[in-house]
Amino acid sequence: MESKFFSHDTHMGAVHLNVNFLDNSIRFYHEILGLAIFEQNATYTVLGLGGRPLVYLYETRTPRTTGQAGLFHMAFLVPSRTELGNIFNHLIKMQYPLAGASDHDVSEAIYLQDPEGNGIEIYRDRPAAEWAFQDNGHVVMGTTEMDYQGVLDANDGKPFTGLHPDTIMGHVHLSVKDIPSSIAFYEDVFGMDVMQLYGPQAAFMSAAGYHHHLGLNTWQHAQLSPALDAPGLRKFEINIPNTEDFDYFRQQLAAKGLQTEKDGSSEILRDPNGIAIRVMYAK
């Protein structure tokens, strides 16, 4: 598929999670991370920032099992190092356990888990002009220790009132069964490019030259497709923000014979791992 529809304006949307203890999860995303509650109904709760839904929570009573493809982490992109320092200071003061903090050359990131064990990254990008590229066009992304003190000092005493309203879902990182088939799907269906490849274990893909909108890895040895009501990732969204490109995308799905499910004005399809993707016309 041509990737013309996947422009700089196309972006990752909300992540939908099934959780066993809904009230605990709502408190975490609302009170710890400072997301606003946009909607609560009998089916789900929506939280987000700046008018943008970022997380949907659905309650399920199904026990968590191992070996399923799904979410490795979702990544909230804050607009500056100051804002990363703000949430970093806040989590330390709250004594909320962190899973790590890394410098990835293109970004600085902190890692944690929500109360149900869903992985979360909160990061800030370095300017694209500072990114380095290999001869094959792959972006240089390493993992070294983050400059903790520099990030903390960048906050400059600003009190925490929630993640910044300009925070978006920067990328989604998936635990998959197989790297080659996953790459082929996201290349063919979404026109994504491989931005970095670590053999059969991990790949990072994007549209329009970003370092990555999508991470894929086999580190958790996933063998099973996720069930609709299984705890963890229910689906994630990709937003196409203009009608011409969205119509083109739907035409390409039909031409390829890919089966989709209607979900309001959006299309839901599944990747080779059985992970559901909600493709939306949304700004």
Coordinates of C-alpha atoms in Angstrom, one line a residue, residues 69-228:
A69 CA 0.0 -10.9 22.6
G70 CA -0.9 -7.4 23.6
L71 CA 0.5 -4.3 25.3
F72 CA 4.1 -4.0 26.3
H73 CA 3.6 -0.3 27.2
M74 CA 1.8 2.8 26.1
A75 CA 3.8 6.0 25.9
F76 CA 2.6 9.4 26.9
L77 CA 4.6 12.1 25.1
V78 CA 4.9 15.3 27.1
P79 CA 5.8 18.6 25.3
S80 CA 9.1 19.4 27.1
R81 CA 11.8 18.3 29.5
T82 CA 10.3 20.7 32.0
E83 CA 7.0 18.6 31.9
L84 CA 8.9 15.4 32.2
G85 CA 10.7 16.7 35.3
N86 CA 7.3 17.8 36.6
I87 CA 5.7 14.3 36.5
F88 CA 9.0 12.7 37.6
N89 CA 9.2 14.9 40.7
H90 CA 5.5 14.2 41.4
L91 CA 5.9 10.4 41.2
I92 CA 8.9 10.5 43.5
K93 CA 7.0 12.6 46.0
M94 CA 4.0 10.2 45.8
Q95 CA 6.4 7.3 46.3
Y96 CA 4.9 5.6 43.3
P97 CA 7.2 2.8 42.2
L98 CA 9.1 3.4 39.0
A99 CA 10.3 0.6 36.7
G100 CA 13.2 2.6 35.2
A101 CA 14.4 5.8 33.6
S102 CA 16.4 5.8 30.3
D103 CA 18.0 8.0 27.7
H104 CA 17.2 6.7 24.2
D105 CA 19.2 9.3 22.3
V106 CA 16.0 10.6 20.6
S107 CA 14.2 10.9 23.9
E108 CA 14.3 10.7 27.7
A109 CA 11.8 8.5 29.4
I110 CA 10.5 7.2 32.7
Y111 CA 8.8 3.8 33.1
L112 CA 6.1 2.6 35.5
Q113 CA 3.1 0.3 35.6
D114 CA -0.5 1.0 36.4
P115 CA -2.2 -0.9 39.3
E116 CA -3.0 -3.8 37.0
G117 CA 0.5 -4.2 35.6
N118 CA 0.0 -2.4 32.3
G119 CA 3.3 -0.8 31.2
I120 CA 3.5 3.0 30.9
E121 CA 6.3 5.1 29.4
I122 CA 6.2 8.9 29.9
Y123 CA 8.8 10.7 27.7
R124 CA 9.9 13.8 26.0
D125 CA 11.5 14.0 22.6
R126 CA 14.7 15.7 21.7
P127 CA 14.4 17.9 18.7
A128 CA 14.5 15.9 15.5
A129 CA 17.5 17.9 14.3
E130 CA 19.5 16.2 17.0
W131 CA 18.6 12.6 16.0
A132 CA 21.3 10.6 14.4
F133 CA 20.8 8.1 11.5
Q134 CA 22.7 5.1 10.3
D135 CA 23.7 4.6 6.7
N136 CA 20.6 2.4 6.1
G137 CA 18.3 5.2 7.3
H138 CA 17.6 3.7 10.7
V139 CA 17.4 6.1 13.5
V140 CA 20.0 5.7 16.3
M141 CA 18.1 4.7 19.5
G142 CA 20.1 3.4 22.4
T143 CA 19.4 2.7 26.1
T144 CA 21.6 4.4 28.7
E145 CA 20.9 5.8 32.1
M146 CA 18.8 9.0 32.1
D147 CA 20.3 12.2 33.5
Y148 CA 18.0 12.0 36.6
Q149 CA 19.2 15.2 38.2
G150 CA 19.0 17.2 35.0
V151 CA 15.4 16.1 34.4
L152 CA 14.4 16.8 38.0
D153 CA 16.1 20.2 37.9
A154 CA 14.3 21.1 34.6
N155 CA 11.0 21.2 36.6
D156 CA 12.3 24.3 38.5
G157 CA 9.9 23.9 41.4
K158 CA 6.7 23.9 39.4
P159 CA 3.8 22.2 41.3
F160 CA 2.2 19.2 39.7
T161 CA -1.4 19.7 38.5
G162 CA -1.6 16.8 36.1
L163 CA 0.2 15.9 32.9
H164 CA 0.4 18.9 30.6
P165 CA -2.7 19.4 28.4
D166 CA -0.6 19.0 25.2
T167 CA 0.4 15.5 26.2
I168 CA -0.4 12.9 23.5
M169 CA -0.1 9.2 23.0
G170 CA 3.3 9.3 21.3
H171 CA 3.6 5.6 20.6
V172 CA 2.3 2.1 21.5
H173 CA 4.7 -0.8 22.1
L174 CA 3.3 -4.2 21.5
S175 CA 4.2 -7.7 22.7
V176 CA 3.8 -9.9 19.5
K177 CA 4.2 -13.5 18.5
D178 CA 6.5 -12.9 15.5
I179 CA 8.4 -9.9 14.2
P180 CA 8.6 -10.5 10.4
S181 CA 4.8 -11.0 10.0
S182 CA 4.1 -8.0 12.2
I183 CA 6.4 -5.8 10.2
A184 CA 4.9 -7.0 7.0
F185 CA 1.4 -6.2 8.2
Y186 CA 2.1 -2.6 9.4
E187 CA 4.2 -1.9 6.3
D188 CA 1.5 -3.1 3.9
V189 CA -1.6 -1.9 5.6
F190 CA -0.4 1.3 7.2
G191 CA 2.7 2.2 5.1
M192 CA 4.9 2.3 8.1
D193 CA 8.7 2.2 7.8
V194 CA 11.1 0.2 9.9
M195 CA 13.1 2.8 11.8
Q196 CA 15.2 0.3 13.8
L197 CA 15.4 -3.4 13.8
Y198 CA 17.0 -5.7 16.4
G199 CA 17.0 -9.0 14.6
P200 CA 14.0 -11.3 15.3
Q201 CA 13.4 -9.8 18.7
A202 CA 12.3 -6.2 18.2
A203 CA 11.4 -3.6 15.7
F204 CA 10.4 0.1 15.8
M205 CA 8.2 1.5 13.0
S206 CA 6.8 4.9 12.1
A207 CA 5.2 7.1 9.6
A208 CA 6.6 10.3 8.1
G209 CA 10.1 9.9 9.7
Y210 CA 9.2 9.9 13.4
H211 CA 11.5 7.7 15.5
H212 CA 8.6 5.3 16.2
H213 CA 4.9 5.3 16.5
L214 CA 4.9 1.5 17.0
G215 CA 7.2 -0.8 18.9
L216 CA 7.1 -4.6 18.5
N217 CA 8.9 -7.2 20.5
T218 CA 9.0 -10.9 21.3
W219 CA 10.6 -10.6 24.7
Q220 CA 7.6 -12.0 26.5
H221 CA 7.3 -15.0 24.2
A222 CA 3.7 -14.4 23.3
Q223 CA 2.0 -17.3 21.7
L224 CA -1.8 -16.6 22.0
S225 CA -4.1 -14.0 20.5
P226 CA -5.8 -11.8 23.1
A227 CA -9.5 -12.5 23.9
L228 CA -11.9 -9.6 23.8

